[in-house]
mmCIF file of C-alpha atoms and ligand atoms in Angstrom:
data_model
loop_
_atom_site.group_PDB
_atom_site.id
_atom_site.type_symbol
_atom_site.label_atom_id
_atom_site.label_comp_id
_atom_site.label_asym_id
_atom_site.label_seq_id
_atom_site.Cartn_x
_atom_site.Cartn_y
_atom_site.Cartn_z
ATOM 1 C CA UNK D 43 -10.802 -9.551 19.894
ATOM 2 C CA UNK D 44 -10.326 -12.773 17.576
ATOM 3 C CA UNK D 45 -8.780 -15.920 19.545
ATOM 4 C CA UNK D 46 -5.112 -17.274 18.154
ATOM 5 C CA UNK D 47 -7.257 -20.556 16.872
ATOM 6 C CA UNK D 48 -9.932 -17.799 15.392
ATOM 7 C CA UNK D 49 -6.797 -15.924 13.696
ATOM 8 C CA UNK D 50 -5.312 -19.392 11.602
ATOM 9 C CA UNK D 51 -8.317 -19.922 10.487
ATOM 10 C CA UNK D 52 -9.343 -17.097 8.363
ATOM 11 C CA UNK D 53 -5.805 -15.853 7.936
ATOM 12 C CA UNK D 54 -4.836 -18.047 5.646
ATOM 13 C CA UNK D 55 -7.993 -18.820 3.498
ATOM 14 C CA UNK D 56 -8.322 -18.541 0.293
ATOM 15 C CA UNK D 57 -10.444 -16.755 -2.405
ATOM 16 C CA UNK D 58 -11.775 -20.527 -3.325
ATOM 17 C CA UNK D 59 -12.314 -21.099 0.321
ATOM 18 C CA UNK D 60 -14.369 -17.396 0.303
ATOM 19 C CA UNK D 61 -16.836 -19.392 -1.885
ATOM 20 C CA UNK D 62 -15.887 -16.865 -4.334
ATOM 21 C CA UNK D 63 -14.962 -19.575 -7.048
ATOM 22 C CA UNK D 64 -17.764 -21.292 -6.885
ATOM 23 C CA UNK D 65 -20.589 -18.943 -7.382
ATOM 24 C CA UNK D 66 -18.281 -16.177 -9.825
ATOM 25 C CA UNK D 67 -15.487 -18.493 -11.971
ATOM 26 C CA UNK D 68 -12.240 -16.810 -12.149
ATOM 27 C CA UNK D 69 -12.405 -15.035 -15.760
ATOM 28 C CA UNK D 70 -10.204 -13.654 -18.547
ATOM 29 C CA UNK D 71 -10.528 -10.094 -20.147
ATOM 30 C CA UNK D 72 -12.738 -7.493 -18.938
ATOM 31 C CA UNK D 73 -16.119 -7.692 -19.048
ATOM 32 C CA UNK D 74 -16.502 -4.905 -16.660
ATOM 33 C CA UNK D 75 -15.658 -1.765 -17.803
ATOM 34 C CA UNK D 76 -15.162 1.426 -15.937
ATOM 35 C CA UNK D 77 -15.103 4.651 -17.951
ATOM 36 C CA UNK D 78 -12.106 6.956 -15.655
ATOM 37 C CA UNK D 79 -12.851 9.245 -13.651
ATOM 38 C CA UNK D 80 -10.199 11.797 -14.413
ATOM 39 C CA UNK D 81 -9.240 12.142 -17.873
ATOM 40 C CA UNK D 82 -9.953 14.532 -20.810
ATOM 41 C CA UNK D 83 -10.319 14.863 -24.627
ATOM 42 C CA UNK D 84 -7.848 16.438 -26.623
ATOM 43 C CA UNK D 85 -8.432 15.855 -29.795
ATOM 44 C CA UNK D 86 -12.200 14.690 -30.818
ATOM 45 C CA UNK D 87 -11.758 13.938 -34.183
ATOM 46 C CA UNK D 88 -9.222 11.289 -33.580
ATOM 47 C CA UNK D 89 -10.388 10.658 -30.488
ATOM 48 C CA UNK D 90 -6.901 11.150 -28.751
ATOM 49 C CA UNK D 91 -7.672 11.521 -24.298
ATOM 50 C CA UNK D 92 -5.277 12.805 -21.731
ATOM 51 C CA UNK D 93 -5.154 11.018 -18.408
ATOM 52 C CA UNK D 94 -5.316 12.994 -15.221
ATOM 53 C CA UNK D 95 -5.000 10.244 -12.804
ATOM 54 C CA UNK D 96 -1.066 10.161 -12.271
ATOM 55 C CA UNK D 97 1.919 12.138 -12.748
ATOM 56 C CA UNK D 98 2.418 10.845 -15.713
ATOM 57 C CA UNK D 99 -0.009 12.340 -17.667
ATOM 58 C CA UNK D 100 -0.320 9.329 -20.449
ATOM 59 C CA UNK D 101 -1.637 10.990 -23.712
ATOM 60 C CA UNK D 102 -3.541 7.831 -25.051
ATOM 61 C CA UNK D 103 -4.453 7.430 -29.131
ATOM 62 C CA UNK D 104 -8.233 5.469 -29.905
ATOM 63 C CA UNK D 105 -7.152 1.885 -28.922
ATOM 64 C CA UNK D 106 -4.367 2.729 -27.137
ATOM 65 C CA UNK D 107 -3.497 1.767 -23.207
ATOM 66 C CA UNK D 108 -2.184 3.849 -20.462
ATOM 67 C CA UNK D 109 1.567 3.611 -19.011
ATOM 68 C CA UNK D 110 -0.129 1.500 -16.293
ATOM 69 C CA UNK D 111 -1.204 -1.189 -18.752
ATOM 70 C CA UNK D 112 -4.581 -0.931 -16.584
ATOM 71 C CA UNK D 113 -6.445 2.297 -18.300
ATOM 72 C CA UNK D 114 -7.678 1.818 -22.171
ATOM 73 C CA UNK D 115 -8.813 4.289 -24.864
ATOM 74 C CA UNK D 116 -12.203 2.885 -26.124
ATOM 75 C CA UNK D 117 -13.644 4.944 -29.052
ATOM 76 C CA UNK D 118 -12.234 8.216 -27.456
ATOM 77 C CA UNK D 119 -13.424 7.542 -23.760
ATOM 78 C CA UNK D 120 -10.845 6.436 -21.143
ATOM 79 C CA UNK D 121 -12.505 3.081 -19.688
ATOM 80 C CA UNK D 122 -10.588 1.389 -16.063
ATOM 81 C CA UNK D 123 -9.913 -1.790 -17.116
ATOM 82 C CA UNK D 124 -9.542 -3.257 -13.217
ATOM 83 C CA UNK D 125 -12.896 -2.068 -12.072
ATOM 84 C CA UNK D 126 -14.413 -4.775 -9.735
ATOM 85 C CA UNK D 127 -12.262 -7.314 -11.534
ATOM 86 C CA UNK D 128 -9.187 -8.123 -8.688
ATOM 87 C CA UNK D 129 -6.863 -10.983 -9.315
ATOM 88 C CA UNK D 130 -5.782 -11.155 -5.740
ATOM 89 C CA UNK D 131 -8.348 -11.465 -3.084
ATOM 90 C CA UNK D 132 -7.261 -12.357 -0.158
ATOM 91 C CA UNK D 133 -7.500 -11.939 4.131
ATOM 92 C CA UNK D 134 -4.215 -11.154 5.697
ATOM 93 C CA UNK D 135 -2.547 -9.525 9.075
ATOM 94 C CA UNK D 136 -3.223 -5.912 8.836
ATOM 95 C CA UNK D 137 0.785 -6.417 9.937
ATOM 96 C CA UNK D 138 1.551 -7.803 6.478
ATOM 97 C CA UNK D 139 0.260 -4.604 4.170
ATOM 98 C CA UNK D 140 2.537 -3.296 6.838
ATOM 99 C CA UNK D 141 0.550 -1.379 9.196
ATOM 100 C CA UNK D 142 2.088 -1.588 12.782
ATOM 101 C CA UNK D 143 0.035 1.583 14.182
ATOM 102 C CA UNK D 144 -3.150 0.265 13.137
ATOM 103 C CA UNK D 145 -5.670 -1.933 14.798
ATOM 104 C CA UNK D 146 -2.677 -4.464 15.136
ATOM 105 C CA UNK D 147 -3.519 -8.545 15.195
ATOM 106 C CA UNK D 148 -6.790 -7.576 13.000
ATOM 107 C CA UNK D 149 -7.508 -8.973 9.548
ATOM 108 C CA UNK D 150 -7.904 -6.485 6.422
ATOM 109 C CA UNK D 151 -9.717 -8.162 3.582
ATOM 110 C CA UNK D 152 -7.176 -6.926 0.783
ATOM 111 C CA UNK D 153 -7.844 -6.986 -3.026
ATOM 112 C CA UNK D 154 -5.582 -5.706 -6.260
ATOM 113 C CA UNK D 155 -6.401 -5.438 -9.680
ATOM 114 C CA UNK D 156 -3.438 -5.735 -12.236
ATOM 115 C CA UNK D 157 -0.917 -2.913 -13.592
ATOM 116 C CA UNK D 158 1.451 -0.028 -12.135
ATOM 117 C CA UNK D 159 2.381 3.471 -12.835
ATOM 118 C CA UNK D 160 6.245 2.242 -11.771
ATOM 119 C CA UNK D 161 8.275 0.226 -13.307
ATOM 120 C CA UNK D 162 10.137 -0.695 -10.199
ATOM 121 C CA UNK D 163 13.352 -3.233 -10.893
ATOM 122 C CA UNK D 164 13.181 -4.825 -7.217
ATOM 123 C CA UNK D 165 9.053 -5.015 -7.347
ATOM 124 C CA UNK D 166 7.666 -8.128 -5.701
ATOM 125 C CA UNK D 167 4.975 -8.564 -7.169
ATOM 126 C CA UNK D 168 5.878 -7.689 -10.558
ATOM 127 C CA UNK D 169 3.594 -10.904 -12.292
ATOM 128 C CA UNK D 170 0.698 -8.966 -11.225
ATOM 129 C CA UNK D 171 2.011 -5.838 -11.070
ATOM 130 C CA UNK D 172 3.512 -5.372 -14.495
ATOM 131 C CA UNK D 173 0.453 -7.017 -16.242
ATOM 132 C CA UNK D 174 -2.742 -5.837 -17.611
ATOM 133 C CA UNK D 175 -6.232 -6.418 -15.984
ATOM 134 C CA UNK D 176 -6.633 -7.910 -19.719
ATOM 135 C CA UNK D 177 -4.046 -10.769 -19.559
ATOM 136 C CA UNK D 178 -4.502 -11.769 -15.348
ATOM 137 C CA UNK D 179 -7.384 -14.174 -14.199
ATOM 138 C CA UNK D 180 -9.954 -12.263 -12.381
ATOM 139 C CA UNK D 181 -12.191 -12.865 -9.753
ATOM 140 C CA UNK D 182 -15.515 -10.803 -10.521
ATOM 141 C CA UNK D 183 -16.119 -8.917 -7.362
ATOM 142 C CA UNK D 184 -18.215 -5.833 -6.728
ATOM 143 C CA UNK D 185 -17.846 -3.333 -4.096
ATOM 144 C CA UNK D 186 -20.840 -4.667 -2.230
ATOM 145 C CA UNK D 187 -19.997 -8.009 -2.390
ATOM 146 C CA UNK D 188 -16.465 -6.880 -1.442
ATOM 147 C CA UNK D 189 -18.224 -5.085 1.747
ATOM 148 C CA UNK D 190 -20.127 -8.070 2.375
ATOM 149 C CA UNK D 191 -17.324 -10.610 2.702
ATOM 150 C CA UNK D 192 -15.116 -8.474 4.696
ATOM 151 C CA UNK D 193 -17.954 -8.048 7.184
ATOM 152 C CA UNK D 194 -18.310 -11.677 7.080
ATOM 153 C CA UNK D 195 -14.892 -12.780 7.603
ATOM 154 C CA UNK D 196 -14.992 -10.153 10.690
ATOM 155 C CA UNK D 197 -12.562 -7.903 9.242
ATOM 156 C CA UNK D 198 -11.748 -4.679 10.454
ATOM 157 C CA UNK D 199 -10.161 -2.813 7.241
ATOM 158 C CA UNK D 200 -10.663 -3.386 3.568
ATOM 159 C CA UNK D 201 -7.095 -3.196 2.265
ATOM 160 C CA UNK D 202 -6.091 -2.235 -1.131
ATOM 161 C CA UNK D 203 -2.813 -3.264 -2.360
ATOM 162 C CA UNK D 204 -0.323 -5.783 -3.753
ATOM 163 C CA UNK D 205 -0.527 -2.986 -6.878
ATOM 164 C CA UNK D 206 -0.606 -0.289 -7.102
ATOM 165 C CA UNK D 207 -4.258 0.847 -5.921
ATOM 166 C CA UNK D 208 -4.511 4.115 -8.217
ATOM 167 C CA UNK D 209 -4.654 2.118 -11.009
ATOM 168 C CA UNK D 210 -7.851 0.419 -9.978
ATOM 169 C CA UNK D 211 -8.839 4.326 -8.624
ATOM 170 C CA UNK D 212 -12.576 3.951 -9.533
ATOM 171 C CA UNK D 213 -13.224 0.158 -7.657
ATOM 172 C CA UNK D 214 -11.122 1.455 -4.687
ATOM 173 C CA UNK D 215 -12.900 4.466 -4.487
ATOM 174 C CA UNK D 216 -16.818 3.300 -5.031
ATOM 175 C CA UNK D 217 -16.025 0.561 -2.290
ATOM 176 C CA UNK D 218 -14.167 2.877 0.162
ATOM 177 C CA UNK D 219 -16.903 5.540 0.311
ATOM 178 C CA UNK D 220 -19.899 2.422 0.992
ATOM 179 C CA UNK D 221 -17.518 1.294 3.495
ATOM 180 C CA UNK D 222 -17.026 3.911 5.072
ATOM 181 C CA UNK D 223 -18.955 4.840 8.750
ATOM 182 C CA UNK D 224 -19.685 0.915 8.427
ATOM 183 C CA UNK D 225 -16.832 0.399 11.396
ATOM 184 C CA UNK D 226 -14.962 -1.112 8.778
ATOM 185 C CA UNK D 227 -11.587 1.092 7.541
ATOM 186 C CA UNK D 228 -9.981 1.847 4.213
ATOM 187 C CA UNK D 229 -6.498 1.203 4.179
ATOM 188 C CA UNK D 230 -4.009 1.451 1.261
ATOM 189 C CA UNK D 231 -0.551 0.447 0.844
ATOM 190 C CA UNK D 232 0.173 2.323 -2.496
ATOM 191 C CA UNK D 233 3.515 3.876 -4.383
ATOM 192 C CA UNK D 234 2.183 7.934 -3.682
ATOM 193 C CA UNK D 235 2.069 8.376 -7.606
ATOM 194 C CA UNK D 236 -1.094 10.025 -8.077
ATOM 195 C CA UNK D 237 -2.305 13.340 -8.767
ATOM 196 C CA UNK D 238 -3.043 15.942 -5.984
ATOM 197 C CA UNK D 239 -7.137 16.247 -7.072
ATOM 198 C CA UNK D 240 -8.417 12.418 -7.344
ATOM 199 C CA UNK D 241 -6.119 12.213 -3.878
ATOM 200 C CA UNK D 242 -8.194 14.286 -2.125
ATOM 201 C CA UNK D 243 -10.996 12.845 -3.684
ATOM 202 C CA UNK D 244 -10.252 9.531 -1.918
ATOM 203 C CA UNK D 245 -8.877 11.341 1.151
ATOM 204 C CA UNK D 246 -12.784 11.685 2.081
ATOM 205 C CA UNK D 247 -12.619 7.914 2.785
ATOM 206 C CA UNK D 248 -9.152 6.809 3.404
ATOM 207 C CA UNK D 249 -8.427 5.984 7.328
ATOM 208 C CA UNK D 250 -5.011 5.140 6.929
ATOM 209 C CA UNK D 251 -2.430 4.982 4.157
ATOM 210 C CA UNK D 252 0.815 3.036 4.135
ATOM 211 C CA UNK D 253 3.193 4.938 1.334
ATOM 212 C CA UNK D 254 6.490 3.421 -0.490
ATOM 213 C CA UNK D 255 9.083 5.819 -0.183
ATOM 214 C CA UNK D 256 11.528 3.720 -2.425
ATOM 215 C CA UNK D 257 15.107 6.173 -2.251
ATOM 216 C CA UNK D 258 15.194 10.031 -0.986
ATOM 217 C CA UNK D 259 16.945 10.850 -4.567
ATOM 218 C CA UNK D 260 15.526 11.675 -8.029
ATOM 219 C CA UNK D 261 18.446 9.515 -9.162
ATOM 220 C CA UNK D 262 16.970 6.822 -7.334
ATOM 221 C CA UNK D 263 13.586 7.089 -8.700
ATOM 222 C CA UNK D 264 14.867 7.648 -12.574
ATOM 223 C CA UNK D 265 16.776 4.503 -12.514
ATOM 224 C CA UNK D 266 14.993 2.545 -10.852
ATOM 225 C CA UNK D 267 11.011 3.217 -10.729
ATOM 226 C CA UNK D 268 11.372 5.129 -13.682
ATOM 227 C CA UNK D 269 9.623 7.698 -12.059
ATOM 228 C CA UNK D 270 9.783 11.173 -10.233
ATOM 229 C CA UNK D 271 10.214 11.620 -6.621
ATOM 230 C CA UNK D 272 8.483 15.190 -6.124
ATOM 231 C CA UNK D 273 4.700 14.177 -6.568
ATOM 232 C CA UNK D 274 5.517 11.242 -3.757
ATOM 233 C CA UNK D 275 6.500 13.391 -1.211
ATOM 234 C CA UNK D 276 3.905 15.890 -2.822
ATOM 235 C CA UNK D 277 0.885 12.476 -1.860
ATOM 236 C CA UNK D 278 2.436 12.314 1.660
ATOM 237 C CA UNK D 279 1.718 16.010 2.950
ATOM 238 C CA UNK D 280 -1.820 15.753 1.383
ATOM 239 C CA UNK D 281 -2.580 12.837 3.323
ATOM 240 C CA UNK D 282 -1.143 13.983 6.744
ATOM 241 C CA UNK D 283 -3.172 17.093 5.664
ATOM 242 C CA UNK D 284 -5.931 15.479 4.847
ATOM 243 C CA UNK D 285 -6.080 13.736 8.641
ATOM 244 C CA UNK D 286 -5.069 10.050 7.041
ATOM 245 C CA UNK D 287 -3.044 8.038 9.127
ATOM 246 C CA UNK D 288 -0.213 7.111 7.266
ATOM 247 C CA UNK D 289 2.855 5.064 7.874
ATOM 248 C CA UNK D 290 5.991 4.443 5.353
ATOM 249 C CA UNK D 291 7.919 1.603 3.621
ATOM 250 C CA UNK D 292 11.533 2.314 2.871
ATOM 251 C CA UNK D 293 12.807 -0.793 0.896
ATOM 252 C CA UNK D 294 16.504 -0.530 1.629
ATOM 253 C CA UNK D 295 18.621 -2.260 -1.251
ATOM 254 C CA UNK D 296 22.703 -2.128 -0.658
ATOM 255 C CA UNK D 297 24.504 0.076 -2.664
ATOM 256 C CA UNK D 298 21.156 2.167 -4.059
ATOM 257 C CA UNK D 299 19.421 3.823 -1.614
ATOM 258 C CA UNK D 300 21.636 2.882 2.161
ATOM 259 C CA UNK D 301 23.706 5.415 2.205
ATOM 260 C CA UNK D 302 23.671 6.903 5.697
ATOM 261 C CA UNK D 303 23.388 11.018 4.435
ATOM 262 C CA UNK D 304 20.283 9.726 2.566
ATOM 263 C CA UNK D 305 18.871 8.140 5.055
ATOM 264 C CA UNK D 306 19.229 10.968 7.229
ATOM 265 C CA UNK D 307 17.929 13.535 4.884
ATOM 266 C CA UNK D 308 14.806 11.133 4.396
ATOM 267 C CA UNK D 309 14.226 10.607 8.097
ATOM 268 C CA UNK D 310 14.361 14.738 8.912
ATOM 269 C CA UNK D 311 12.363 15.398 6.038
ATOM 270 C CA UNK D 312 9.495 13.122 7.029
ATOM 271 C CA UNK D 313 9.785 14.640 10.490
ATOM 272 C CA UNK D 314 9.509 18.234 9.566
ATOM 273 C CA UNK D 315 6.857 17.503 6.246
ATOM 274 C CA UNK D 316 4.884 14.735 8.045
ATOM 275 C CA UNK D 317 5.269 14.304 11.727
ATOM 276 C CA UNK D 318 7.441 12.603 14.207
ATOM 277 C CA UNK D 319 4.919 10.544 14.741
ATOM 278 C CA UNK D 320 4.862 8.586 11.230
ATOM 279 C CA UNK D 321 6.111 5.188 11.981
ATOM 280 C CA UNK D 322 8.833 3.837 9.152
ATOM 281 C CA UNK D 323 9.220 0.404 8.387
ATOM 282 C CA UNK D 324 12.946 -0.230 6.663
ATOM 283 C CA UNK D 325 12.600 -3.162 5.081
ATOM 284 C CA UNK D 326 14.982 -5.798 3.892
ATOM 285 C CA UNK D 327 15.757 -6.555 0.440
ATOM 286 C CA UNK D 328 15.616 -9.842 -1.343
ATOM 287 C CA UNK D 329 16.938 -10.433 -4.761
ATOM 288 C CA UNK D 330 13.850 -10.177 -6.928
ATOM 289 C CA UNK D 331 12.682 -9.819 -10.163
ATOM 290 C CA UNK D 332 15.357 -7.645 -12.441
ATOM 291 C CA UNK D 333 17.557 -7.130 -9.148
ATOM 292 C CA UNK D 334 18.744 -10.670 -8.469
ATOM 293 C CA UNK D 335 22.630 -10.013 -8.745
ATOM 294 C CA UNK D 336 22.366 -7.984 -5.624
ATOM 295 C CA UNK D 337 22.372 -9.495 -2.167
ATOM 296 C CA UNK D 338 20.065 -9.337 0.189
ATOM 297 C CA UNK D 339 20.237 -6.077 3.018
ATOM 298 C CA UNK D 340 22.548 -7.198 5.495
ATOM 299 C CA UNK D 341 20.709 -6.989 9.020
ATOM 300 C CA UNK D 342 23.320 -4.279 10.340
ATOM 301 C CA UNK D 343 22.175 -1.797 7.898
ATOM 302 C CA UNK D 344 18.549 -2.069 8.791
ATOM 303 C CA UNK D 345 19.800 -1.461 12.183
ATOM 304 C CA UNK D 346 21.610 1.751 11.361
ATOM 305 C CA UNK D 347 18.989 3.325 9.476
ATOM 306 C CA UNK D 348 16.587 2.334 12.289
ATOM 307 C CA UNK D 349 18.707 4.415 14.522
ATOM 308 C CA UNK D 350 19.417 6.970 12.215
ATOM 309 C CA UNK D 351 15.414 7.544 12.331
ATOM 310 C CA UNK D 352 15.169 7.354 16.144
ATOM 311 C CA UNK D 353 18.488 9.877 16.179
ATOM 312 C CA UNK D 354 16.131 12.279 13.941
ATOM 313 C CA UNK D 355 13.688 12.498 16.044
ATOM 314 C CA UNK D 356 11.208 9.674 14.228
ATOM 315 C CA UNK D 357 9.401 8.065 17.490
ATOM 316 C CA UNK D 358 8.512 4.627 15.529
ATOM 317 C CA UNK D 359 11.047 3.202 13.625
ATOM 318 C CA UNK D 360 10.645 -0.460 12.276
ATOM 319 C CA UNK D 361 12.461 -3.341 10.854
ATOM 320 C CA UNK D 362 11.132 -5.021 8.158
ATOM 321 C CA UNK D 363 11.417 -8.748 6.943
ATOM 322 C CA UNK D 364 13.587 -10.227 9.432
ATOM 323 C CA UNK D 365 10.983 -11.843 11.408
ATOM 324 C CA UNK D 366 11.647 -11.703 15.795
ATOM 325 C CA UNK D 367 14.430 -8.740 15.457
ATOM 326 C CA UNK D 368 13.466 -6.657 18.501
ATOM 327 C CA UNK D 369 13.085 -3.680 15.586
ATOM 328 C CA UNK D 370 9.490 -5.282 14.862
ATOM 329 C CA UNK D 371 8.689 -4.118 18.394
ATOM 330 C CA UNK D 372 6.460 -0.956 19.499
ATOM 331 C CA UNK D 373 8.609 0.915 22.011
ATOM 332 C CA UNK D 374 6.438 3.799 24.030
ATOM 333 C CA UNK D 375 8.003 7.475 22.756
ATOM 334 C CA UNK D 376 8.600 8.764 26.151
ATOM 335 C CA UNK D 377 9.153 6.015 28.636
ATOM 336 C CA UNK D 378 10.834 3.348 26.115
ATOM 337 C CA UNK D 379 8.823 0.275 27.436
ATOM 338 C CA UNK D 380 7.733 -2.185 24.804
ATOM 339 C CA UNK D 381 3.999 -1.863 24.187
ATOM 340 C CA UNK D 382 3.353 -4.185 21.245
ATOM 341 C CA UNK D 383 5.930 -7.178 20.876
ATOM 342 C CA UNK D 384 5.815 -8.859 17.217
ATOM 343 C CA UNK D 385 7.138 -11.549 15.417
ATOM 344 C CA UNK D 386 6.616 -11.444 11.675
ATOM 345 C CA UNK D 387 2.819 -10.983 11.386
ATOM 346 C CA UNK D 388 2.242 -12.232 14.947
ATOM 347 C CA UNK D 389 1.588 -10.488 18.176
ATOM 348 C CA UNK D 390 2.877 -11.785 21.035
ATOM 349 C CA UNK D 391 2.435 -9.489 23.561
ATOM 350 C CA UNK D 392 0.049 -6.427 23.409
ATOM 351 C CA UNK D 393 -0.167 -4.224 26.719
ATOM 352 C CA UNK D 394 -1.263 -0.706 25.187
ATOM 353 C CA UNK D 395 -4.579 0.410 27.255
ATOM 354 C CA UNK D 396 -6.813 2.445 25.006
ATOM 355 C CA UNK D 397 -4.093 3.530 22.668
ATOM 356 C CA UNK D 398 -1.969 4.654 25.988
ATOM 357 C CA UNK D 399 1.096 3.158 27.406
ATOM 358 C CA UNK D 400 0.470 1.284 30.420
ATOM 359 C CA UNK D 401 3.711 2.538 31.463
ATOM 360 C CA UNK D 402 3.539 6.359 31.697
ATOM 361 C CA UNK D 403 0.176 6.891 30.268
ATOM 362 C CA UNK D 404 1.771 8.550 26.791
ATOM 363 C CA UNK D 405 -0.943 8.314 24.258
ATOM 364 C CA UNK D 406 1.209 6.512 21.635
ATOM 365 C CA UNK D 407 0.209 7.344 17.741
ATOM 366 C CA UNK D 408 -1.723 5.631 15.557
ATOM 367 C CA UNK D 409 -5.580 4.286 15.485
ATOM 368 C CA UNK D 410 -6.639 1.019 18.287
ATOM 369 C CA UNK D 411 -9.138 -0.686 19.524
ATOM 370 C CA UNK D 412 -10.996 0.766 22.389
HETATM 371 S S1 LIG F 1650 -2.923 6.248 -14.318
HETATM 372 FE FE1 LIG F 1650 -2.043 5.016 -15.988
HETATM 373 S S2 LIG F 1650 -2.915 5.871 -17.850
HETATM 374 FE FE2 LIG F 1650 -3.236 7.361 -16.240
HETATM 375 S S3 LIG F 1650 -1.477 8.763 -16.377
HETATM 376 FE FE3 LIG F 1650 -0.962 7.213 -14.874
HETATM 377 S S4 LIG F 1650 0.122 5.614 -16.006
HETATM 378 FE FE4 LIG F 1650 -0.932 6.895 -17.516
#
């Protein structure tokens, strides 16, 4: 167990202070090219490829880029344009990707390459998000060296996020699978848009899996993500399936997604498709990127739709972004004591024994520490 003093120290360090900088200098472009794993030819002559990665099933022309801005047509092969190339490195919380279930008050060394299969008005991280590995400064990284650091900076999960992780598919996968038995875990935080085969692929390595359910309407996903809805609830039985921990982000925005029926719909349908025991975090809303006329989710209807989860039969329902509500807290299933108490990314109190409640002895869902 790291000490609090232990904790500052690495949790807020930076990729210059990894010594990253000054052995590999931040570059521009892509020197390191990828050819994709899941694509195909359809037309040789003018060298015209389908990709297979995502939903959205980009047909790309010689020279041409993917949807994602992060996949590239080079001479009729489909190269990844992120591979070992992030432009955010960084240690954080494991609390902040959010995973509340998982090895809490450990650090996840967590890395993104640029681009996204959404186009999400309310993303918050759109400068890196709705970019091109071409056009973002990169920090050359490999998946051993990736490996390497996170074992030196004693952290417990390699985390990869801040993007969307499918569009660097290749680099998440070659470093999850020489992570993995290395008592390190692969964790994801990603927007479920990604075809059912390269899933399971990554399945083989994944531990845990933290998945954006934006709305709980196709309306919602049109409009907004500009996106379908299906193939994310479609990613979230094959990972329960697939025995991947996962965990849920609903981003509630007033007036788009907070109606009560919805919420209720969403909550019973992750019960019945997923398991009462997938925790959801509703998180709060800030004005942000092509959403900054709307205000940000008043506290009350966090509350609601936290009970609205608990009244459906959810056992671990969370409030997001409104650091030392009593909703950041992990409440034993059965007995109702508080087992974990949080503030923002901090724990404060942690009294689960073994993954038990200290209380009544309910094993309480999720993966711990021994
Ligand atoms: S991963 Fe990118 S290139 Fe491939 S189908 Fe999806 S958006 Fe298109």
């Amino acid at each position: 167990m790291l000490t609090r003093r232990d904790f500052i120290k690495i949790a807020f360090l930076t990729p210059a202070a990894l010594q990253l900088e000054a052995k590999e200098p931040a570059l521009k472009g892509t020197p390191y090219l990828k050819e994709a794993l899941y694509y195909r030819v359809i037309d040789a002559k003018k060298g015209t490829v389908e990709c297979l990665l995502c939903p959205r099933g980009c047909t790309i022309p010689e020279g041409g880029s993917g949807f994602c801005r992060a996949r590239k047509n080079i001479k009729g092969k489909l190269f990844s344009l992120g591979y070992a190339l992030p432009c955010a490195v960084h240690i954080d919380p494991i609390e902040k990707k959010p995973f509340f279930n998982v090895y809490p008050r450990s650090l996840s060394f967590s890395v993104a390459s640029a681009g996204c299969n959404l186009r999400c008005r309310f993303c918050q991280n759109w400068q890196i998000s709705q970019a091109s590995p071409e056009d973002t400064a990169n920090q050359p990284l490999s998946p051993e060296r990736l490996l390497s650091l996170a074992q030196q900076n004693r952290c417990r999960s390699i985390a990869y996020t801040y993007t969307e992780p499918t569009n660097f598919f290749e680099y998440m996968l070659d470093t999850a699978k020489i992570a993995s038995g290395k008592g390190i875990l692969n964790v994801c935080h990603s927007n479920g848009y990604i075809n059912p085969e390269p899933l399971k692929s990554l399945c083989k390595y994944l531990d845990a899996a933290n998945i954006d359910l934006k709305g709980f309407s196709r309306s919602f996903y049109n409009r907004l993500c500009e996106a379908e809805l299906g193939p994310v609830l479609e990613t979230i039985k094959t990972l329960k399936g697939s025995g991947v921990w996962v965990e849920i982000t609903n981003l509630v925005i007033p007036g788009h997604n907070d109606d009560e029926k919805t919420i209720a719909d969403m909550c019973r349908w992750i019960c019945q498709n997923a398991g009462a025991d997938v925790p959801v975090h509703f998180s709060r809303f800030f004005p942000m990127y092509r959403m900054t006329s709307i205000s940000p989710t008043p506290v009350s209807t966090l509350e609601k739709a936290r009970d609205i989860a608990l009244k459906a039969g959810l056992q671990f329902a969370y409030i997001g972004n409104v650091p030392g509500h009593p909703g950041e807290n992990t409440y034993c299933p059965a007995c109702k004591k508080m087992v974990i108490r949080r503030s923002g990314y901090n724990i404060l109190e942690y009294t689960l024994k073994g993954g038990a409640c200290p209380g009544c002895g309910k094993k309480i869902g999720g993966i711990w520490a021994a």
